[in-house]
């Protein structure tokens, strides 16, 4: 569920569609292009920090379980199998890359650069061992990503250039809208539930021994309380990342909807900048927030 690209891989252009509109109406400011490159780098780093944690939350819960004395564990409880969660996190990252490749393609077409995409369709994530809503929602995102990859491959085969930009945007808007909302659902619903389960494990791991601590263990108790507070704060950072990820997906969907609208009519550069600028700034701010929290945890 990923694209095999040429060796020179271009970073994500969340707003490359805006670049296409500028190119269609006149030359592109190089300073603006540098700004898009900066946004691209932040997106490539920030988005996987959220989706990769689908697997990391499982690993953290297993660490708590393994460090709980046998006498304190429920008789039927076992460590989780984290492999299915790693598979899902891997699929989510590839779906995010498809979104990146799509906007990169718009930028290439705008400048009449040749496209060279080969769609490689992997096994559907629905076949994963994890039989849950998480795998089902991830499969939905994967299906959308596959449609976009096929569209890009078709555009490359037919030698699309600038004049076909509007056609590409029009035909792919449903898949872009569906993919962004599917990714949002995986993170805001399924991943959020995983974090809630982790919080239950975290509270259970710390609260019982803290409550039974003896007066002679005062200094040890202080250290444990500090670690507990740190772990809880990290959990809240991840919940804030969920909100930021959701906003990024909504903004990408809104951006593409605007590009679809403007592709069908003549729009001035000034008007494009006025309408798309707030969306661009919203995306940059949300991605920066994710990166900032990541550096604190």
mmCIF file of C-alpha atoms in Angstrom:
data_model
loop_
_atom_site.group_PDB
_atom_site.id
_atom_site.type_symbol
_atom_site.label_atom_id
_atom_site.label_comp_id
_atom_site.label_asym_id
_atom_site.label_seq_id
_atom_site.Cartn_x
_atom_site.Cartn_y
_atom_site.Cartn_z
ATOM 1 C CA UNK A 1 0.000 0.000 0.000
ATOM 2 C CA UNK A 2 2.763 2.387 -1.015
ATOM 3 C CA UNK A 3 4.287 4.045 -4.026
ATOM 4 C CA UNK A 4 7.653 3.099 -5.476
ATOM 5 C CA UNK A 5 9.102 6.406 -6.562
ATOM 6 C CA UNK A 6 12.178 7.599 -8.372
ATOM 7 C CA UNK A 7 15.378 7.859 -6.248
ATOM 8 C CA UNK A 8 14.933 11.578 -5.850
ATOM 9 C CA UNK A 9 11.940 11.577 -3.533
ATOM 10 C CA UNK A 10 10.304 14.940 -2.961
ATOM 11 C CA UNK A 11 9.011 15.818 0.497
ATOM 12 C CA UNK A 12 5.331 16.258 1.287
ATOM 13 C CA UNK A 13 3.576 19.246 -0.229
ATOM 14 C CA UNK A 14 0.402 19.597 1.784
ATOM 15 C CA UNK A 15 -0.203 22.786 -0.146
ATOM 16 C CA UNK A 16 1.295 21.805 -3.471
ATOM 17 C CA UNK A 17 -2.145 22.160 -4.976
ATOM 18 C CA UNK A 18 -1.916 25.852 -4.216
ATOM 19 C CA UNK A 19 1.389 25.842 -6.084
ATOM 20 C CA UNK A 20 -0.410 24.365 -9.088
ATOM 21 C CA UNK A 21 -2.928 27.184 -9.076
ATOM 22 C CA UNK A 22 -0.187 29.784 -8.883
ATOM 23 C CA UNK A 23 1.699 28.110 -11.691
ATOM 24 C CA UNK A 24 -1.424 28.096 -13.830
ATOM 25 C CA UNK A 25 -1.794 31.851 -13.404
ATOM 26 C CA UNK A 26 1.831 32.939 -13.406
ATOM 27 C CA UNK A 27 5.291 32.188 -12.022
ATOM 28 C CA UNK A 28 5.786 30.664 -8.574
ATOM 29 C CA UNK A 29 7.667 32.711 -5.997
ATOM 30 C CA UNK A 30 10.796 30.788 -4.930
ATOM 31 C CA UNK A 31 10.415 32.042 -1.374
ATOM 32 C CA UNK A 32 6.935 30.542 -1.265
ATOM 33 C CA UNK A 33 8.327 27.252 -2.579
ATOM 34 C CA UNK A 34 10.875 27.224 0.260
ATOM 35 C CA UNK A 35 8.039 27.718 2.719
ATOM 36 C CA UNK A 36 6.220 24.728 1.236
ATOM 37 C CA UNK A 37 9.381 22.669 1.586
ATOM 38 C CA UNK A 38 9.576 23.580 5.278
ATOM 39 C CA UNK A 39 5.970 22.543 5.783
ATOM 40 C CA UNK A 40 6.739 19.339 3.899
ATOM 41 C CA UNK A 41 9.552 18.363 6.237
ATOM 42 C CA UNK A 42 7.448 19.020 9.333
ATOM 43 C CA UNK A 43 4.593 16.903 7.992
ATOM 44 C CA UNK A 44 6.854 13.966 7.147
ATOM 45 C CA UNK A 45 8.142 13.987 10.705
ATOM 46 C CA UNK A 46 4.993 14.865 12.638
ATOM 47 C CA UNK A 47 2.217 12.708 11.182
ATOM 48 C CA UNK A 48 3.950 9.345 11.799
ATOM 49 C CA UNK A 49 4.671 10.383 15.386
ATOM 50 C CA UNK A 50 0.950 10.060 15.985
ATOM 51 C CA UNK A 51 0.079 6.998 13.883
ATOM 52 C CA UNK A 52 3.187 5.035 14.961
ATOM 53 C CA UNK A 53 1.981 5.244 18.557
ATOM 54 C CA UNK A 54 -0.783 2.773 17.696
ATOM 55 C CA UNK A 55 1.954 0.165 18.163
ATOM 56 C CA UNK A 56 3.851 1.949 20.917
ATOM 57 C CA UNK A 57 0.861 2.076 23.261
ATOM 58 C CA UNK A 58 0.692 -1.717 23.097
ATOM 59 C CA UNK A 59 4.402 -1.974 23.935
ATOM 60 C CA UNK A 60 4.043 0.393 26.892
ATOM 61 C CA UNK A 61 1.136 -1.597 28.318
ATOM 62 C CA UNK A 62 3.168 -4.791 28.021
ATOM 63 C CA UNK A 63 6.021 -3.147 29.920
ATOM 64 C CA UNK A 64 3.627 -2.307 32.756
ATOM 65 C CA UNK A 65 2.278 -5.848 32.709
ATOM 66 C CA UNK A 66 5.714 -7.472 32.769
ATOM 67 C CA UNK A 67 6.789 -5.289 35.692
ATOM 68 C CA UNK A 68 3.712 -6.150 37.755
ATOM 69 C CA UNK A 69 4.359 -8.924 40.321
ATOM 70 C CA UNK A 70 2.635 -12.212 39.496
ATOM 71 C CA UNK A 71 0.599 -12.036 42.676
ATOM 72 C CA UNK A 72 -0.959 -8.742 41.551
ATOM 73 C CA UNK A 73 -1.897 -9.854 38.037
ATOM 74 C CA UNK A 74 -5.374 -11.172 37.208
ATOM 75 C CA UNK A 75 -5.163 -14.925 36.690
ATOM 76 C CA UNK A 76 -6.382 -14.788 33.073
ATOM 77 C CA UNK A 77 -4.437 -11.702 31.975
ATOM 78 C CA UNK A 78 -1.578 -12.025 29.493
ATOM 79 C CA UNK A 79 0.746 -9.697 27.639
ATOM 80 C CA UNK A 80 -0.664 -8.393 24.371
ATOM 81 C CA UNK A 81 0.505 -9.474 20.941
ATOM 82 C CA UNK A 82 1.794 -6.194 19.511
ATOM 83 C CA UNK A 83 2.573 -7.474 16.013
ATOM 84 C CA UNK A 84 -0.920 -6.695 14.600
ATOM 85 C CA UNK A 85 -0.660 -3.162 15.980
ATOM 86 C CA UNK A 86 2.749 -2.724 14.344
ATOM 87 C CA UNK A 87 1.260 -3.888 11.046
ATOM 88 C CA UNK A 88 -1.558 -1.377 11.332
ATOM 89 C CA UNK A 89 0.825 1.453 12.244
ATOM 90 C CA UNK A 90 2.892 0.546 9.183
ATOM 91 C CA UNK A 91 -0.179 0.667 6.933
ATOM 92 C CA UNK A 92 -1.237 4.024 8.369
ATOM 93 C CA UNK A 93 2.199 5.487 7.664
ATOM 94 C CA UNK A 94 1.997 4.282 4.061
ATOM 95 C CA UNK A 95 -1.481 5.752 3.662
ATOM 96 C CA UNK A 96 -0.096 9.082 4.895
ATOM 97 C CA UNK A 97 2.650 8.769 2.278
ATOM 98 C CA UNK A 98 0.049 8.229 -0.444
ATOM 99 C CA UNK A 99 -1.508 11.516 0.584
ATOM 100 C CA UNK A 100 1.945 13.064 0.338
ATOM 101 C CA UNK A 101 2.617 11.511 -3.066
ATOM 102 C CA UNK A 102 -0.655 12.832 -4.407
ATOM 103 C CA UNK A 103 0.085 16.452 -3.543
ATOM 104 C CA UNK A 104 3.632 15.986 -4.792
ATOM 105 C CA UNK A 105 2.141 14.835 -8.095
ATOM 106 C CA UNK A 106 0.072 18.010 -8.349
ATOM 107 C CA UNK A 107 3.237 20.048 -7.931
ATOM 108 C CA UNK A 108 5.046 18.066 -10.622
ATOM 109 C CA UNK A 109 2.193 18.369 -13.061
ATOM 110 C CA UNK A 110 2.009 22.104 -12.452
ATOM 111 C CA UNK A 111 5.586 22.512 -13.646
ATOM 112 C CA UNK A 112 5.170 19.932 -16.419
ATOM 113 C CA UNK A 113 7.727 17.616 -14.819
ATOM 114 C CA UNK A 114 7.275 13.946 -15.782
ATOM 115 C CA UNK A 115 5.579 11.616 -13.321
ATOM 116 C CA UNK A 116 6.999 8.155 -12.668
ATOM 117 C CA UNK A 117 4.740 6.409 -10.163
ATOM 118 C CA UNK A 118 4.331 2.646 -9.960
ATOM 119 C CA UNK A 119 1.496 1.508 -7.704
ATOM 120 C CA UNK A 120 2.339 -1.499 -5.554
ATOM 121 C CA UNK A 121 -0.753 -2.869 -3.887
ATOM 122 C CA UNK A 122 -0.046 -4.782 -0.705
ATOM 123 C CA UNK A 123 -2.194 -7.317 1.105
ATOM 124 C CA UNK A 124 -5.262 -5.611 2.501
ATOM 125 C CA UNK A 125 -4.870 -4.759 6.148
ATOM 126 C CA UNK A 126 -8.280 -6.313 6.842
ATOM 127 C CA UNK A 127 -6.489 -9.664 6.699
ATOM 128 C CA UNK A 128 -4.479 -8.805 9.808
ATOM 129 C CA UNK A 129 -4.825 -11.017 12.863
ATOM 130 C CA UNK A 130 -6.291 -8.095 14.795
ATOM 131 C CA UNK A 131 -10.011 -8.628 14.235
ATOM 132 C CA UNK A 132 -11.387 -5.307 15.443
ATOM 133 C CA UNK A 133 -12.784 -1.978 14.385
ATOM 134 C CA UNK A 134 -9.201 -0.716 14.280
ATOM 135 C CA UNK A 135 -8.260 -3.079 11.467
ATOM 136 C CA UNK A 136 -11.560 -2.392 9.657
ATOM 137 C CA UNK A 137 -11.097 1.373 9.755
ATOM 138 C CA UNK A 138 -7.477 1.041 8.674
ATOM 139 C CA UNK A 139 -8.607 -1.138 5.766
ATOM 140 C CA UNK A 140 -11.049 1.587 4.734
ATOM 141 C CA UNK A 141 -8.212 4.117 4.643
ATOM 142 C CA UNK A 142 -6.098 1.646 2.704
ATOM 143 C CA UNK A 143 -8.769 1.175 0.057
ATOM 144 C CA UNK A 144 -8.946 4.931 -0.460
ATOM 145 C CA UNK A 145 -5.169 5.102 -0.721
ATOM 146 C CA UNK A 146 -5.173 2.337 -3.315
ATOM 147 C CA UNK A 147 -7.636 4.264 -5.480
ATOM 148 C CA UNK A 148 -5.404 7.329 -5.315
ATOM 149 C CA UNK A 149 -2.323 5.282 -6.207
ATOM 150 C CA UNK A 150 -4.058 3.788 -9.200
ATOM 151 C CA UNK A 151 -5.095 7.261 -10.315
ATOM 152 C CA UNK A 152 -1.513 8.510 -10.045
ATOM 153 C CA UNK A 153 -0.172 5.512 -11.916
ATOM 154 C CA UNK A 154 -2.746 6.069 -14.647
ATOM 155 C CA UNK A 155 -1.845 9.758 -14.877
ATOM 156 C CA UNK A 156 1.834 8.847 -15.190
ATOM 157 C CA UNK A 157 1.118 6.253 -17.883
ATOM 158 C CA UNK A 158 -0.942 8.707 -19.916
ATOM 159 C CA UNK A 159 1.658 11.428 -19.565
ATOM 160 C CA UNK A 160 -0.506 13.946 -17.729
ATOM 161 C CA UNK A 161 0.726 17.523 -17.793
ATOM 162 C CA UNK A 162 -0.505 20.887 -16.527
ATOM 163 C CA UNK A 163 -3.629 20.911 -18.657
ATOM 164 C CA UNK A 164 -4.880 17.715 -16.980
ATOM 165 C CA UNK A 165 -4.539 19.069 -13.427
ATOM 166 C CA UNK A 166 -8.173 20.007 -13.118
ATOM 167 C CA UNK A 167 -9.228 16.575 -14.331
ATOM 168 C CA UNK A 168 -7.009 14.820 -11.782
ATOM 169 C CA UNK A 169 -8.284 16.976 -8.927
ATOM 170 C CA UNK A 170 -11.919 16.505 -9.909
ATOM 171 C CA UNK A 171 -11.709 12.729 -10.198
ATOM 172 C CA UNK A 172 -9.671 12.195 -7.017
ATOM 173 C CA UNK A 173 -11.498 14.533 -4.673
ATOM 174 C CA UNK A 174 -13.875 11.816 -3.358
ATOM 175 C CA UNK A 175 -10.922 9.539 -2.510
ATOM 176 C CA UNK A 176 -8.980 12.398 -0.892
ATOM 177 C CA UNK A 177 -11.987 13.359 1.208
ATOM 178 C CA UNK A 178 -12.594 9.737 2.204
ATOM 179 C CA UNK A 179 -8.924 8.991 2.971
ATOM 180 C CA UNK A 180 -8.445 12.005 5.221
ATOM 181 C CA UNK A 181 -11.609 11.186 7.141
ATOM 182 C CA UNK A 182 -10.697 7.494 7.427
ATOM 183 C CA UNK A 183 -7.270 8.338 8.833
ATOM 184 C CA UNK A 184 -8.904 10.812 11.188
ATOM 185 C CA UNK A 185 -11.324 8.134 12.410
ATOM 186 C CA UNK A 186 -8.558 5.612 13.090
ATOM 187 C CA UNK A 187 -6.709 8.141 15.237
ATOM 188 C CA UNK A 188 -9.585 9.952 16.954
ATOM 189 C CA UNK A 189 -11.685 6.856 17.692
ATOM 190 C CA UNK A 190 -9.620 3.668 17.625
ATOM 191 C CA UNK A 191 -6.267 5.005 18.790
ATOM 192 C CA UNK A 192 -8.013 7.153 21.401
ATOM 193 C CA UNK A 193 -9.573 3.976 22.831
ATOM 194 C CA UNK A 194 -6.131 2.341 22.991
ATOM 195 C CA UNK A 195 -4.863 5.306 25.007
ATOM 196 C CA UNK A 196 -7.821 4.995 27.372
ATOM 197 C CA UNK A 197 -6.910 1.342 27.934
ATOM 198 C CA UNK A 198 -3.321 2.374 28.556
ATOM 199 C CA UNK A 199 -4.457 4.890 31.153
ATOM 200 C CA UNK A 200 -6.348 2.168 33.022
ATOM 201 C CA UNK A 201 -3.203 0.014 33.037
ATOM 202 C CA UNK A 202 -1.105 2.965 34.125
ATOM 203 C CA UNK A 203 -3.367 3.855 37.045
ATOM 204 C CA UNK A 204 -3.518 0.247 38.195
ATOM 205 C CA UNK A 205 0.262 -0.151 37.984
ATOM 206 C CA UNK A 206 1.034 2.906 40.103
ATOM 207 C CA UNK A 207 -1.866 3.458 42.484
ATOM 208 C CA UNK A 208 -1.852 0.111 44.304
ATOM 209 C CA UNK A 209 1.813 0.174 45.399
ATOM 210 C CA UNK A 210 1.633 3.914 46.133
ATOM 211 C CA UNK A 211 -1.332 3.363 48.447
ATOM 212 C CA UNK A 212 0.435 0.551 50.300
ATOM 213 C CA UNK A 213 3.767 2.354 50.695
ATOM 214 C CA UNK A 214 5.187 2.318 54.248
ATOM 215 C CA UNK A 215 6.446 5.428 56.086
ATOM 216 C CA UNK A 216 9.995 4.156 55.762
ATOM 217 C CA UNK A 217 9.644 4.241 51.957
ATOM 218 C CA UNK A 218 8.978 7.978 51.822
ATOM 219 C CA UNK A 219 11.792 8.876 49.405
ATOM 220 C CA UNK A 220 10.982 5.960 47.137
ATOM 221 C CA UNK A 221 7.332 7.004 47.127
ATOM 222 C CA UNK A 222 8.281 10.521 46.023
ATOM 223 C CA UNK A 223 10.239 9.132 43.058
ATOM 224 C CA UNK A 224 7.364 6.861 42.075
ATOM 225 C CA UNK A 225 4.872 9.726 42.308
ATOM 226 C CA UNK A 226 7.061 11.846 40.032
ATOM 227 C CA UNK A 227 7.321 9.047 37.464
ATOM 228 C CA UNK A 228 3.569 8.518 37.605
ATOM 229 C CA UNK A 229 2.969 12.232 37.019
ATOM 230 C CA UNK A 230 5.421 12.166 34.088
ATOM 231 C CA UNK A 231 3.691 9.178 32.467
ATOM 232 C CA UNK A 232 0.268 10.788 32.902
ATOM 233 C CA UNK A 233 1.513 14.025 31.347
ATOM 234 C CA UNK A 234 2.892 12.091 28.375
ATOM 235 C CA UNK A 235 -0.511 10.480 27.955
ATOM 236 C CA UNK A 236 -2.165 13.899 27.850
ATOM 237 C CA UNK A 237 0.362 15.064 25.228
ATOM 238 C CA UNK A 238 -0.699 12.132 23.061
ATOM 239 C CA UNK A 239 -4.347 13.075 23.449
ATOM 240 C CA UNK A 240 -3.482 16.594 22.324
ATOM 241 C CA UNK A 241 -1.709 15.044 19.326
ATOM 242 C CA UNK A 242 -4.959 13.299 18.431
ATOM 243 C CA UNK A 243 -6.727 16.660 18.268
ATOM 244 C CA UNK A 244 -3.915 18.151 16.163
ATOM 245 C CA UNK A 245 -3.894 15.175 13.774
ATOM 246 C CA UNK A 246 -7.642 15.498 13.369
ATOM 247 C CA UNK A 247 -7.260 19.167 12.496
ATOM 248 C CA UNK A 248 -4.539 18.449 9.927
ATOM 249 C CA UNK A 249 -6.756 15.901 8.171
ATOM 250 C CA UNK A 250 -9.730 18.257 8.177
ATOM 251 C CA UNK A 251 -7.562 21.051 6.794
ATOM 252 C CA UNK A 252 -6.133 18.867 4.027
ATOM 253 C CA UNK A 253 -9.664 17.875 3.059
ATOM 254 C CA UNK A 254 -10.738 21.529 3.068
ATOM 255 C CA UNK A 255 -7.692 22.518 1.006
ATOM 256 C CA UNK A 256 -8.397 19.924 -1.649
ATOM 257 C CA UNK A 257 -12.072 20.867 -1.772
ATOM 258 C CA UNK A 258 -10.991 24.463 -2.417
ATOM 259 C CA UNK A 259 -8.596 23.325 -5.148
ATOM 260 C CA UNK A 260 -11.409 21.365 -6.761
ATOM 261 C CA UNK A 261 -13.602 24.444 -6.690
ATOM 262 C CA UNK A 262 -10.914 26.731 -8.118
ATOM 263 C CA UNK A 263 -9.840 24.195 -10.757
ATOM 264 C CA UNK A 264 -13.168 24.724 -12.511
ATOM 265 C CA UNK A 265 -12.825 28.491 -12.832
ATOM 266 C CA UNK A 266 -10.305 31.253 -13.321
ATOM 267 C CA UNK A 267 -9.094 32.571 -9.966
ATOM 268 C CA UNK A 268 -6.584 35.353 -9.439
ATOM 269 C CA UNK A 269 -3.357 34.746 -7.516
ATOM 270 C CA UNK A 270 -4.361 37.336 -4.925
ATOM 271 C CA UNK A 271 -7.698 35.658 -4.320
ATOM 272 C CA UNK A 272 -6.129 32.175 -4.111
ATOM 273 C CA UNK A 273 -3.643 33.379 -1.514
ATOM 274 C CA UNK A 274 -6.417 35.037 0.483
ATOM 275 C CA UNK A 275 -8.573 31.910 0.512
ATOM 276 C CA UNK A 276 -5.917 29.212 0.958
ATOM 277 C CA UNK A 277 -3.518 31.078 3.255
ATOM 278 C CA UNK A 278 -5.481 30.464 6.486
ATOM 279 C CA UNK A 279 -5.679 26.730 5.727
ATOM 280 C CA UNK A 280 -1.922 26.573 5.136
ATOM 281 C CA UNK A 281 -1.201 28.349 8.414
ATOM 282 C CA UNK A 282 -3.600 26.042 10.248
ATOM 283 C CA UNK A 283 -1.783 22.962 8.956
ATOM 284 C CA UNK A 284 1.633 24.362 9.839
ATOM 285 C CA UNK A 285 0.518 25.259 13.363
ATOM 286 C CA UNK A 286 -0.981 21.826 14.017
ATOM 287 C CA UNK A 287 2.130 20.029 12.762
ATOM 288 C CA UNK A 288 4.379 22.289 14.820
ATOM 289 C CA UNK A 289 2.325 21.543 17.922
ATOM 290 C CA UNK A 290 2.792 17.794 17.427
ATOM 291 C CA UNK A 291 6.542 18.185 17.019
ATOM 292 C CA UNK A 292 6.802 20.441 20.052
ATOM 293 C CA UNK A 293 4.990 17.954 22.286
ATOM 294 C CA UNK A 294 7.117 15.123 20.957
ATOM 295 C CA UNK A 295 10.272 16.922 22.077
ATOM 296 C CA UNK A 296 8.851 17.309 25.598
ATOM 297 C CA UNK A 297 7.905 13.678 26.152
#
